[in-house]
PDB file of C-alpha atoms in Angstrom:
ATOM      1  CA  LYS A 820      -2.339  26.926  14.449  1.00  0.00           C
ATOM      2  CA  ASN A 821      -2.672  26.553  18.167  1.00  0.00           C
ATOM      3  CA  PRO A 822      -4.074  22.785  19.116  1.00  0.00           C
ATOM      4  CA  PHE A 823      -4.909  24.116  22.685  1.00  0.00           C
ATOM      5  CA  LYS A 824      -8.338  25.862  23.239  1.00  0.00           C
ATOM      6  CA  PRO A 825      -9.430  26.593  26.733  1.00  0.00           C
ATOM      7  CA  VAL A 826     -13.326  25.714  27.490  1.00  0.00           C
ATOM      8  CA  GLY A 827     -14.159  26.997  31.010  1.00  0.00           C
ATOM      9  CA  GLU A 828     -11.906  25.019  33.406  1.00  0.00           C
ATOM     10  CA  SER A 829     -11.154  22.318  30.765  1.00  0.00           C
ATOM     11  CA  LEU A 830      -8.649  22.155  27.818  1.00  0.00           C
ATOM     12  CA  LEU A 831      -9.761  21.344  24.133  1.00  0.00           C
ATOM     13  CA  ILE A 832      -6.921  19.633  22.348  1.00  0.00           C
ATOM     14  CA  PHE A 833      -7.289  19.120  18.649  1.00  0.00           C
ATOM     15  CA  SER A 834      -5.381  16.611  16.745  1.00  0.00           C
ATOM     16  CA  LYS A 835      -5.164  15.622  13.179  1.00  0.00           C
ATOM     17  CA  HIS A 836      -8.383  13.532  13.152  1.00  0.00           C
ATOM     18  CA  ASN A 837      -9.914  13.960  16.743  1.00  0.00           C
ATOM     19  CA  LYS A 838     -10.588  16.284  19.463  1.00  0.00           C
ATOM     20  CA  TYR A 839     -10.155  15.665  23.099  1.00  0.00           C
ATOM     21  CA  ILE A 840     -11.347  17.530  26.348  1.00  0.00           C
ATOM     22  CA  ILE A 841      -9.044  17.544  29.272  1.00  0.00           C
ATOM     23  CA  THR A 842     -10.304  18.462  32.681  1.00  0.00           C
ATOM     24  CA  ARG A 843      -8.379  20.083  35.510  1.00  0.00           C
ATOM     25  CA  GLN A 844      -9.212  17.145  37.551  1.00  0.00           C
ATOM     26  CA  LEU A 845      -7.591  14.766  35.185  1.00  0.00           C
ATOM     27  CA  VAL A 846      -4.614  16.901  34.796  1.00  0.00           C
ATOM     28  CA  LEU A 847      -4.225  17.136  38.528  1.00  0.00           C
ATOM     29  CA  GLY A 848      -4.573  13.185  38.866  1.00  0.00           C
ATOM     30  CA  LEU A 849      -1.857  12.640  36.066  1.00  0.00           C
ATOM     31  CA  LEU A 850       0.432  14.849  37.887  1.00  0.00           C
ATOM     32  CA  SER A 851       0.081  13.020  40.938  1.00  0.00           C
ATOM     33  CA  VAL A 852       0.758   9.669  39.228  1.00  0.00           C
ATOM     34  CA  LEU A 853       3.832  11.098  37.581  1.00  0.00           C
ATOM     35  CA  ASP A 854       5.131  12.262  41.120  1.00  0.00           C
ATOM     36  CA  HIS A 855       4.437   8.801  42.457  1.00  0.00           C
ATOM     37  CA  LEU A 856       6.020   6.931  39.460  1.00  0.00           C
ATOM     38  CA  SER A 857       9.247   9.235  39.552  1.00  0.00           C
ATOM     39  CA  GLY A 858      10.240   8.210  43.039  1.00  0.00           C
ATOM     40  CA  GLU A 859      10.748   4.614  44.349  1.00  0.00           C
ATOM     41  CA  PRO A 860       9.037   2.989  41.255  1.00  0.00           C
ATOM     42  CA  PHE A 861      11.545   4.416  38.895  1.00  0.00           C
ATOM     43  CA  GLN A 862      14.661   3.637  41.020  1.00  0.00           C
ATOM     44  CA  GLU A 863      13.398  -0.009  41.073  1.00  0.00           C
ATOM     45  CA  TYR A 864      12.956  -0.158  37.598  1.00  0.00           C
ATOM     46  CA  MET A 865      16.392   1.455  36.975  1.00  0.00           C
ATOM     47  CA  ASN A 866      17.958  -1.415  39.120  1.00  0.00           C
ATOM     48  CA  SER A 867      15.912  -4.368  36.988  1.00  0.00           C
ATOM     49  CA  MET A 868      16.796  -6.422  34.073  1.00  0.00           C
ATOM     50  CA  TYR A 869      14.127  -4.629  32.282  1.00  0.00           C
ATOM     51  CA  PHE A 870      15.993  -1.157  32.221  1.00  0.00           C
ATOM     52  CA  ASP A 871      19.123  -2.999  30.979  1.00  0.00           C
ATOM     53  CA  ARG A 872      17.069  -4.534  28.046  1.00  0.00           C
ATOM     54  CA  PHE A 873      15.712  -1.173  27.295  1.00  0.00           C
ATOM     55  CA  LEU A 874      19.316   0.439  26.953  1.00  0.00           C
ATOM     56  CA  GLN A 875      20.180  -2.553  24.993  1.00  0.00           C
ATOM     57  CA  TRP A 876      17.421  -1.898  22.381  1.00  0.00           C
ATOM     58  CA  LYS A 877      18.149   1.840  22.256  1.00  0.00           C
ATOM     59  CA  TRP A 878      21.765   0.967  21.708  1.00  0.00           C
ATOM     60  CA  LEU A 879      20.610  -1.142  18.808  1.00  0.00           C
ATOM     61  CA  GLU A 880      18.392   1.553  17.417  1.00  0.00           C
ATOM     62  CA  ARG A 881      21.326   3.858  17.079  1.00  0.00           C
ATOM     63  CA  GLN A 882      23.299   1.179  15.115  1.00  0.00           C
ATOM     64  CA  PRO A 883      23.565   1.871  11.207  1.00  0.00           C
ATOM     65  CA  VAL A 884      21.151  -0.431   9.314  1.00  0.00           C
ATOM     66  CA  THR A 885      23.300  -2.537   6.785  1.00  0.00           C
ATOM     67  CA  LYS A 886      23.006  -6.000   5.141  1.00  0.00           C
ATOM     68  CA  ASN A 887      24.832  -7.567   8.351  1.00  0.00           C
ATOM     69  CA  THR A 888      21.758  -6.453  10.386  1.00  0.00           C
ATOM     70  CA  PHE A 889      19.854  -9.354   8.581  1.00  0.00           C
ATOM     71  CA  ARG A 890      20.124 -13.042   7.823  1.00  0.00           C
ATOM     72  CA  GLN A 891      19.098 -13.545   4.207  1.00  0.00           C
ATOM     73  CA  TYR A 892      16.849 -16.343   3.070  1.00  0.00           C
ATOM     74  CA  ARG A 893      15.239 -17.886   0.008  1.00  0.00           C
ATOM     75  CA  VAL A 894      13.962 -15.750  -3.032  1.00  0.00           C
ATOM     76  CA  LEU A 895      10.168 -15.072  -2.951  1.00  0.00           C
ATOM     77  CA  GLY A 896       9.916 -13.403  -6.159  1.00  0.00           C
ATOM     78  CA  LYS A 897      11.708 -11.451  -8.836  1.00  0.00           C
ATOM     79  CA  GLY A 898      10.950  -7.906 -10.437  1.00  0.00           C
ATOM     80  CA  GLY A 899      12.024  -5.512 -13.082  1.00  0.00           C
ATOM     81  CA  PHE A 900      14.928  -4.209 -10.973  1.00  0.00           C
ATOM     82  CA  GLY A 901      16.014  -7.309  -8.942  1.00  0.00           C
ATOM     83  CA  GLU A 902      14.540 -10.029  -6.650  1.00  0.00           C
ATOM     84  CA  VAL A 903      12.603 -10.036  -3.264  1.00  0.00           C
ATOM     85  CA  CYS A 904      13.826 -12.424  -0.464  1.00  0.00           C
ATOM     86  CA  ALA A 905      12.981 -13.433   2.989  1.00  0.00           C
ATOM     87  CA  CYS A 906      15.206 -12.071   5.523  1.00  0.00           C
ATOM     88  CA  GLN A 907      15.318 -11.961   9.395  1.00  0.00           C
ATOM     89  CA  VAL A 908      16.349  -9.224  11.961  1.00  0.00           C
ATOM     90  CA  ARG A 909      19.486 -10.870  13.584  1.00  0.00           C
ATOM     91  CA  ALA A 910      18.799  -8.914  16.895  1.00  0.00           C
ATOM     92  CA  THR A 911      14.831  -9.499  17.259  1.00  0.00           C
ATOM     93  CA  GLY A 912      14.150 -12.603  14.809  1.00  0.00           C
ATOM     94  CA  LYS A 913      11.310 -10.945  13.013  1.00  0.00           C
ATOM     95  CA  MET A 914      10.795 -11.745   9.406  1.00  0.00           C
ATOM     96  CA  TYR A 915      10.614  -9.210   6.553  1.00  0.00           C
ATOM     97  CA  ALA A 916      10.720  -9.228   2.857  1.00  0.00           C
ATOM     98  CA  CYS A 917      13.848  -7.394   1.450  1.00  0.00           C
ATOM     99  CA  LYS A 918      13.282  -6.094  -2.129  1.00  0.00           C
ATOM    100  CA  ARG A 919      16.693  -5.434  -3.716  1.00  0.00           C
ATOM    101  CA  LEU A 920      17.071  -3.015  -6.371  1.00  0.00           C
ATOM    102  CA  GLU A 921      20.105  -3.712  -8.599  1.00  0.00           C
ATOM    103  CA  LYS A 922      21.798  -0.136  -9.125  1.00  0.00           C
ATOM    104  CA  LYS A 923      23.090  -1.383 -12.611  1.00  0.00           C
ATOM    105  CA  ARG A 924      19.468  -2.278 -13.661  1.00  0.00           C
ATOM    106  CA  ILE A 925      18.153   0.839 -12.222  1.00  0.00           C
ATOM    107  CA  LYS A 926      20.697   3.000 -14.065  1.00  0.00           C
ATOM    108  CA  LYS A 927      20.274   0.936 -17.243  1.00  0.00           C
ATOM    109  CA  ARG A 928      16.411   1.480 -17.320  1.00  0.00           C
ATOM    110  CA  LYS A 929      16.633   4.910 -15.848  1.00  0.00           C
ATOM    111  CA  GLY A 930      14.903   4.215 -12.855  1.00  0.00           C
ATOM    112  CA  GLU A 931      16.607   6.391 -10.206  1.00  0.00           C
ATOM    113  CA  SER A 932      13.544   8.693  -9.756  1.00  0.00           C
ATOM    114  CA  MET A 933      11.148   5.704  -9.566  1.00  0.00           C
ATOM    115  CA  ALA A 934      13.245   4.002  -6.884  1.00  0.00           C
ATOM    116  CA  LEU A 935      13.734   6.984  -4.806  1.00  0.00           C
ATOM    117  CA  ASN A 936       9.843   7.697  -5.307  1.00  0.00           C
ATOM    118  CA  GLU A 937       8.846   4.255  -3.991  1.00  0.00           C
ATOM    119  CA  LYS A 938      10.977   4.568  -0.887  1.00  0.00           C
ATOM    120  CA  GLN A 939       9.804   8.428  -0.156  1.00  0.00           C
ATOM    121  CA  ILE A 940       6.000   7.130  -0.569  1.00  0.00           C
ATOM    122  CA  LEU A 941       6.572   3.937   1.622  1.00  0.00           C
ATOM    123  CA  GLU A 942       8.027   6.181   4.354  1.00  0.00           C
ATOM    124  CA  LYS A 943       4.831   8.318   4.582  1.00  0.00           C
ATOM    125  CA  VAL A 944       2.238   5.893   4.274  1.00  0.00           C
ATOM    126  CA  ASN A 945       1.327   3.888   7.235  1.00  0.00           C
ATOM    127  CA  SER A 946      -1.557   1.361   6.607  1.00  0.00           C
ATOM    128  CA  GLN A 947      -2.421  -2.161   7.368  1.00  0.00           C
ATOM    129  CA  PHE A 948      -3.344  -2.595   3.829  1.00  0.00           C
ATOM    130  CA  VAL A 949      -0.151  -1.495   2.279  1.00  0.00           C
ATOM    131  CA  VAL A 950       3.024  -3.172   2.540  1.00  0.00           C
ATOM    132  CA  ASN A 951       4.970  -1.151   5.128  1.00  0.00           C
ATOM    133  CA  LEU A 952       8.730  -0.074   4.977  1.00  0.00           C
ATOM    134  CA  ALA A 953      10.502  -1.264   8.203  1.00  0.00           C
ATOM    135  CA  TYR A 954      14.150  -0.303   7.056  1.00  0.00           C
ATOM    136  CA  ALA A 955      16.076   0.977   4.152  1.00  0.00           C
ATOM    137  CA  TYR A 956      19.827   0.640   3.474  1.00  0.00           C
ATOM    138  CA  GLU A 957      22.306   0.202   0.316  1.00  0.00           C
ATOM    139  CA  THR A 958      25.000  -2.264  -0.413  1.00  0.00           C
ATOM    140  CA  LYS A 959      27.563  -1.469  -3.215  1.00  0.00           C
ATOM    141  CA  ASP A 960      25.508  -3.113  -5.762  1.00  0.00           C
ATOM    142  CA  ALA A 961      21.777  -2.586  -4.695  1.00  0.00           C
ATOM    143  CA  LEU A 962      19.389  -0.569  -2.800  1.00  0.00           C
ATOM    144  CA  CYS A 963      17.348  -2.574  -0.411  1.00  0.00           C
ATOM    145  CA  LEU A 964      13.754  -1.973   0.954  1.00  0.00           C
ATOM    146  CA  VAL A 965      12.915  -4.052   3.945  1.00  0.00           C
ATOM    147  CA  LEU A 966       9.153  -4.759   3.771  1.00  0.00           C
ATOM    148  CA  THR A 967       6.215  -6.415   5.467  1.00  0.00           C
ATOM    149  CA  ILE A 968       6.528 -10.086   4.565  1.00  0.00           C
ATOM    150  CA  MET A 969       3.324 -11.770   3.027  1.00  0.00           C
ATOM    151  CA  ASN A 970       3.466 -15.522   2.888  1.00  0.00           C
ATOM    152  CA  GLY A 971       0.066 -16.204   1.239  1.00  0.00           C
ATOM    153  CA  GLY A 972       0.894 -15.647  -2.425  1.00  0.00           C
ATOM    154  CA  ASP A 973      -0.502 -12.879  -4.627  1.00  0.00           C
ATOM    155  CA  LEU A 974      -4.146 -12.584  -5.689  1.00  0.00           C
ATOM    156  CA  LYS A 975      -3.198 -13.693  -9.412  1.00  0.00           C
ATOM    157  CA  PHE A 976      -2.282 -17.068  -8.011  1.00  0.00           C
ATOM    158  CA  HIS A 977      -5.359 -17.556  -5.890  1.00  0.00           C
ATOM    159  CA  ILE A 978      -7.648 -16.556  -8.920  1.00  0.00           C
ATOM    160  CA  TYR A 979      -6.246 -18.864 -11.316  1.00  0.00           C
ATOM    161  CA  ASN A 980      -4.406 -21.630  -9.547  1.00  0.00           C
ATOM    162  CA  MET A 981      -6.810 -22.766  -6.891  1.00  0.00           C
ATOM    163  CA  GLY A 982      -9.437 -24.697  -8.591  1.00  0.00           C
ATOM    164  CA  ASN A 983     -11.911 -23.072 -11.093  1.00  0.00           C
ATOM    165  CA  PRO A 984     -10.737 -19.407 -12.016  1.00  0.00           C
ATOM    166  CA  GLY A 985     -12.516 -16.652  -9.996  1.00  0.00           C
ATOM    167  CA  PHE A 986     -13.928 -16.606  -6.529  1.00  0.00           C
ATOM    168  CA  GLU A 987     -17.412 -16.388  -5.220  1.00  0.00           C
ATOM    169  CA  GLU A 988     -18.802 -12.917  -4.706  1.00  0.00           C
ATOM    170  CA  GLU A 989     -18.590 -12.758  -0.953  1.00  0.00           C
ATOM    171  CA  ARG A 990     -14.739 -13.557  -1.118  1.00  0.00           C
ATOM    172  CA  ALA A 991     -14.313 -11.263  -4.065  1.00  0.00           C
ATOM    173  CA  LEU A 992     -15.921  -8.265  -2.241  1.00  0.00           C
ATOM    174  CA  PHE A 993     -14.012  -8.921   0.858  1.00  0.00           C
ATOM    175  CA  TYR A 994     -10.741  -8.473  -1.033  1.00  0.00           C
ATOM    176  CA  ALA A 995     -12.309  -5.466  -2.809  1.00  0.00           C
ATOM    177  CA  ALA A 996     -13.215  -3.896   0.495  1.00  0.00           C
ATOM    178  CA  GLU A 997      -9.779  -4.375   1.906  1.00  0.00           C
ATOM    179  CA  ILE A 998      -8.149  -2.931  -1.444  1.00  0.00           C
ATOM    180  CA  LEU A 999     -10.254  -0.033  -1.035  1.00  0.00           C
ATOM    181  CA  CYS A1000      -9.161   0.656   2.305  1.00  0.00           C
ATOM    182  CA  GLY A1001      -5.410   0.557   1.107  1.00  0.00           C
ATOM    183  CA  LEU A1002      -6.404   2.991  -1.703  1.00  0.00           C
ATOM    184  CA  GLU A1003      -7.940   5.417   0.782  1.00  0.00           C
ATOM    185  CA  ASP A1004      -4.913   5.363   2.905  1.00  0.00           C
ATOM    186  CA  LEU A1005      -2.680   6.258  -0.117  1.00  0.00           C
ATOM    187  CA  HIS A1006      -5.383   8.996  -1.281  1.00  0.00           C
ATOM    188  CA  ARG A1007      -5.147  10.461   2.135  1.00  0.00           C
ATOM    189  CA  GLU A1008      -1.647  11.247   1.423  1.00  0.00           C
ATOM    190  CA  ASN A1009      -2.647  12.669  -2.161  1.00  0.00           C
ATOM    191  CA  THR A1010      -1.019   9.559  -3.592  1.00  0.00           C
ATOM    192  CA  VAL A1011      -2.667   7.865  -6.760  1.00  0.00           C
ATOM    193  CA  TYR A1012      -1.290   4.127  -7.061  1.00  0.00           C
ATOM    194  CA  ARG A1013      -1.722   3.733 -10.737  1.00  0.00           C
ATOM    195  CA  ASP A1014      -0.796  -0.154 -11.180  1.00  0.00           C
ATOM    196  CA  LEU A1015      -3.721  -1.914  -9.538  1.00  0.00           C
ATOM    197  CA  LYS A1016      -3.614  -5.768 -10.748  1.00  0.00           C
ATOM    198  CA  PRO A1017      -3.858  -9.100  -9.246  1.00  0.00           C
ATOM    199  CA  GLU A1018      -0.095  -9.553  -9.124  1.00  0.00           C
ATOM    200  CA  ASN A1019       0.274  -6.540  -6.925  1.00  0.00           C
ATOM    201  CA  ILE A1020      -2.162  -7.468  -4.238  1.00  0.00           C
ATOM    202  CA  LEU A1021      -0.335  -9.635  -1.556  1.00  0.00           C
ATOM    203  CA  LEU A1022      -2.073 -12.128   0.985  1.00  0.00           C
ATOM    204  CA  ASP A1023      -0.598 -12.833   4.317  1.00  0.00           C
ATOM    205  CA  ASP A1024      -1.034 -15.981   6.508  1.00  0.00           C
ATOM    206  CA  TYR A1025      -4.567 -15.016   7.779  1.00  0.00           C
ATOM    207  CA  GLY A1026      -6.083 -14.204   4.312  1.00  0.00           C
ATOM    208  CA  HIS A1027      -5.706 -10.381   4.325  1.00  0.00           C
ATOM    209  CA  ILE A1028      -4.353  -8.337   1.697  1.00  0.00           C
ATOM    210  CA  ARG A1029      -1.800  -5.725   1.333  1.00  0.00           C
ATOM    211  CA  ILE A1030      -1.018  -3.422  -1.937  1.00  0.00           C
ATOM    212  CA  SER A1031       2.473  -3.915  -2.905  1.00  0.00           C
ATOM    213  CA  ASP A1032       4.916  -2.478  -5.600  1.00  0.00           C
ATOM    214  CA  LEU A1033       4.386   1.417  -5.285  1.00  0.00           C
ATOM    215  CA  GLY A1034       7.227   2.057  -8.111  1.00  0.00           C
ATOM    216  CA  LEU A1035       4.350   3.760 -10.242  1.00  0.00           C
ATOM    217  CA  ALA A1036       2.668   5.661  -7.438  1.00  0.00           C
ATOM    218  CA  VAL A1037       3.113   9.204  -7.279  1.00  0.00           C
ATOM    219  CA  LYS A1038       2.162  12.052  -5.251  1.00  0.00           C
ATOM    220  CA  ILE A1039      -0.153  14.773  -6.635  1.00  0.00           C
ATOM    221  CA  PRO A1040       0.691  18.569  -5.417  1.00  0.00           C
ATOM    222  CA  GLU A1041      -2.304  19.764  -3.482  1.00  0.00           C
ATOM    223  CA  GLY A1042      -4.902  21.379  -5.902  1.00  0.00           C
ATOM    224  CA  GLU A1043      -3.360  20.118  -9.078  1.00  0.00           C
ATOM    225  CA  SER A1044      -3.859  17.311 -11.622  1.00  0.00           C
ATOM    226  CA  ILE A1045      -1.249  15.221 -13.432  1.00  0.00           C
ATOM    227  CA  ARG A1046      -0.821  13.281 -16.751  1.00  0.00           C
ATOM    228  CA  GLY A1047       1.152  10.384 -17.664  1.00  0.00           C
ATOM    229  CA  ARG A1048       0.655   7.042 -19.649  1.00  0.00           C
ATOM    230  CA  VAL A1049       1.944   4.413 -17.077  1.00  0.00           C
ATOM    231  CA  GLY A1050       0.254   1.245 -15.773  1.00  0.00           C
ATOM    232  CA  THR A1051      -0.291  -2.223 -17.105  1.00  0.00           C
ATOM    233  CA  VAL A1052      -1.990  -3.369 -20.386  1.00  0.00           C
ATOM    234  CA  GLY A1053      -5.668  -3.857 -19.657  1.00  0.00           C
ATOM    235  CA  TYR A1054      -5.845  -2.110 -16.358  1.00  0.00           C
ATOM    236  CA  MET A1055      -5.129   1.492 -17.394  1.00  0.00           C
ATOM    237  CA  ALA A1056      -7.997   3.952 -17.256  1.00  0.00           C
ATOM    238  CA  PRO A1057      -9.306   5.558 -20.450  1.00  0.00           C
ATOM    239  CA  GLU A1058      -8.039   8.912 -19.095  1.00  0.00           C
ATOM    240  CA  VAL A1059      -4.554   7.377 -18.818  1.00  0.00           C
ATOM    241  CA  LEU A1060      -4.593   5.817 -22.366  1.00  0.00           C
ATOM    242  CA  ASN A1061      -5.878   9.154 -23.908  1.00  0.00           C
ATOM    243  CA  ASN A1062      -2.972  11.031 -22.053  1.00  0.00           C
ATOM    244  CA  GLN A1063      -5.669  13.289 -20.308  1.00  0.00           C
ATOM    245  CA  ARG A1064      -4.937  14.980 -17.021  1.00  0.00           C
ATOM    246  CA  TYR A1065      -6.133  13.075 -13.849  1.00  0.00           C
ATOM    247  CA  THR A1066      -5.922  12.775 -10.098  1.00  0.00           C
ATOM    248  CA  LEU A1067      -7.058   9.780  -8.488  1.00  0.00           C
ATOM    249  CA  SER A1068      -9.568   8.318 -11.019  1.00  0.00           C
ATOM    250  CA  PRO A1069      -7.048   5.644 -12.417  1.00  0.00           C
ATOM    251  CA  ASP A1070      -7.333   3.802  -9.028  1.00  0.00           C
ATOM    252  CA  TYR A1071     -10.905   3.665  -9.172  1.00  0.00           C
ATOM    253  CA  TRP A1072     -11.000   2.240 -12.668  1.00  0.00           C
ATOM    254  CA  GLY A1073      -8.244  -0.097 -11.685  1.00  0.00           C
ATOM    255  CA  LEU A1074     -10.330  -1.480  -8.742  1.00  0.00           C
ATOM    256  CA  GLY A1075     -13.363  -2.174 -11.282  1.00  0.00           C
ATOM    257  CA  CYS A1076     -11.210  -4.199 -13.460  1.00  0.00           C
ATOM    258  CA  LEU A1077      -9.873  -6.114 -10.621  1.00  0.00           C
ATOM    259  CA  ILE A1078     -13.237  -6.836  -8.885  1.00  0.00           C
ATOM    260  CA  TYR A1079     -14.555  -8.115 -12.270  1.00  0.00           C
ATOM    261  CA  GLU A1080     -11.500 -10.365 -12.914  1.00  0.00           C
ATOM    262  CA  MET A1081     -11.779 -11.922  -9.522  1.00  0.00           C
ATOM    263  CA  ILE A1082     -15.567 -12.880 -10.012  1.00  0.00           C
ATOM    264  CA  ALA A1083     -15.464 -13.760 -13.782  1.00  0.00           C
ATOM    265  CA  GLY A1084     -11.919 -15.402 -13.639  1.00  0.00           C
ATOM    266  CA  GLN A1085     -10.649 -13.502 -16.539  1.00  0.00           C
ATOM    267  CA  SER A1086      -9.696  -9.669 -17.271  1.00  0.00           C
ATOM    268  CA  PRO A1087     -12.587  -7.510 -18.654  1.00  0.00           C
ATOM    269  CA  PHE A1088     -10.970  -6.685 -21.787  1.00  0.00           C
ATOM    270  CA  ARG A1089      -9.126 -10.036 -22.683  1.00  0.00           C
ATOM    271  CA  GLY A1090     -10.054 -13.599 -22.483  1.00  0.00           C
ATOM    272  CA  ARG A1091      -7.702 -15.810 -20.319  1.00  0.00           C
ATOM    273  CA  LYS A1092      -4.579 -17.090 -22.148  1.00  0.00           C
ATOM    274  CA  GLU A1093      -5.763 -14.662 -25.297  1.00  0.00           C
ATOM    275  CA  LYS A1094      -2.982 -13.376 -27.371  1.00  0.00           C
ATOM    276  CA  VAL A1095      -3.722  -9.699 -28.416  1.00  0.00           C
ATOM    277  CA  LYS A1096      -1.856  -6.962 -29.112  1.00  0.00           C
ATOM    278  CA  ARG A1097      -1.517  -4.142 -26.666  1.00  0.00           C
ATOM    279  CA  GLU A1098      -3.007  -1.786 -29.269  1.00  0.00           C
ATOM    280  CA  GLU A1099      -6.157  -4.157 -29.408  1.00  0.00           C
ATOM    281  CA  VAL A1100      -6.516  -4.179 -25.626  1.00  0.00           C
ATOM    282  CA  ASP A1101      -6.302  -0.529 -25.653  1.00  0.00           C
ATOM    283  CA  ARG A1102      -9.140  -0.137 -28.181  1.00  0.00           C
ATOM    284  CA  ARG A1103     -11.226  -2.690 -26.245  1.00  0.00           C
ATOM    285  CA  VAL A1104     -10.870  -0.479 -23.017  1.00  0.00           C
ATOM    286  CA  LEU A1105     -11.796   2.558 -24.927  1.00  0.00           C
ATOM    287  CA  GLU A1106     -14.564   1.494 -27.204  1.00  0.00           C
ATOM    288  CA  THR A1107     -16.231  -1.975 -26.027  1.00  0.00           C
ATOM    289  CA  GLU A1108     -18.498  -2.615 -22.931  1.00  0.00           C
ATOM    290  CA  GLU A1109     -17.554  -5.319 -20.571  1.00  0.00           C
ATOM    291  CA  VAL A1110     -19.650  -8.549 -20.651  1.00  0.00           C
ATOM    292  CA  TYR A1111     -20.998 -10.075 -17.512  1.00  0.00           C
ATOM    293  CA  SER A1112     -21.613 -13.445 -17.120  1.00  0.00           C
ATOM    294  CA  HIS A1113     -24.178 -15.485 -15.085  1.00  0.00           C
ATOM    295  CA  LYS A1114     -21.642 -15.365 -12.201  1.00  0.00           C
ATOM    296  CA  PHE A1115     -22.380 -11.787 -11.601  1.00  0.00           C
ATOM    297  CA  SER A1116     -25.473 -10.954  -9.589  1.00  0.00           C
ATOM    298  CA  GLU A1117     -26.887  -7.558 -10.190  1.00  0.00           C
ATOM    299  CA  GLU A1118     -25.511  -6.179  -7.058  1.00  0.00           C
ATOM    300  CA  ALA A1119     -21.964  -7.383  -8.193  1.00  0.00           C
ATOM    301  CA  LYS A1120     -22.411  -5.793 -11.648  1.00  0.00           C
ATOM    302  CA  SER A1121     -23.334  -2.386  -9.856  1.00  0.00           C
ATOM    303  CA  ILE A1122     -20.311  -2.760  -7.846  1.00  0.00           C
ATOM    304  CA  CYS A1123     -17.968  -3.313 -10.623  1.00  0.00           C
ATOM    305  CA  LYS A1124     -19.115  -0.466 -12.585  1.00  0.00           C
ATOM    306  CA  MET A1125     -19.132   2.113  -9.635  1.00  0.00           C
ATOM    307  CA  PRO A1126     -15.473   2.568  -9.606  1.00  0.00           C
ATOM    308  CA  ALA A1127     -15.192   3.101 -13.476  1.00  0.00           C
ATOM    309  CA  GLU A1128     -18.022   5.392 -13.511  1.00  0.00           C
ATOM    310  CA  ALA A1129     -16.273   7.440 -10.548  1.00  0.00           C
ATOM    311  CA  SER A1130     -13.092   7.313 -12.775  1.00  0.00           C
ATOM    312  CA  SER A1131     -15.145   8.739 -15.693  1.00  0.00           C
ATOM    313  CA  ASN A1132     -16.996  11.256 -13.801  1.00  0.00           C
ATOM    314  CA  GLN A1133     -13.436  12.520 -12.401  1.00  0.00           C
ATOM    315  CA  ALA A1134     -11.884  12.672 -15.692  1.00  0.00           C
ATOM    316  CA  HIS A1135     -14.878  14.832 -17.140  1.00  0.00           C
ATOM    317  CA  LEU A1136     -14.613  17.303 -14.360  1.00  0.00           C
ATOM    318  CA  LEU A1137     -10.826  17.795 -15.092  1.00  0.00           C
ATOM    319  CA  MET A1138     -11.723  18.278 -18.664  1.00  0.00           C
ATOM    320  CA  GLY A1139     -14.224  20.816 -17.685  1.00  0.00           C
TER     321      GLY A1139
END
């Protein structure tokens, strides 16, 4: 499809999300500026320290990324396939989080496709509300994903370890809005996240959030639906538990559960520190209604129910 379309003496240019009108006068002005800059100013630049620095950066860009590219620091957390540690790029001093996926653990748990899938999705998603992939490399023992560093802890810590469990409504809805922005960026790439829970929402130094751990995320082929009973107990949508087909609906359900937990200070289907078998939690998800305490205003109740209703409606549409 041709992105250029003549409109009188102007040119209409289409991009992915916007369109721009370029006039003849603007083009002539740009050519004049380009002609001027390509002369004496450019020669001065080539003889300056700035050009030397530019060449140094271009040289660095061409160097292969290895473990020696970084300084490794303390462990930030541990996961199913390995640990996450702070790291620093030697050349720039910039800090990141290095997620090490140990090859032995990946092979033992048959997680090869999951590890590759996470890397491929991170490469395509560019969002200020999802952790970004800056570098990727491998060692003899591990696959390493170098990601946005988040120093503010996870949402679970803030819900349960900062005074009384739960947040005021305003704070909960602020986080919910940012989480929704992250989900929308994933959904724009036809990717369903499928593992929304407090542990996977990380905070930065300024109190903003990013969605992390995309190991269970999957890209849905255009115009199709998928099935798969994956996720975390207590956060999986009914259509996931019933092994029905779905598209993006599990994320809406998970968001509703997360909003509830941020306000109530406990999961909607399991009391805090309550020991319940997985089967019982799944039964509650499928058969019981969540209970709203005095902490919920009518508006908050409505907001909690909206994502679950969206999930239910989408599941019914796919079932015909």
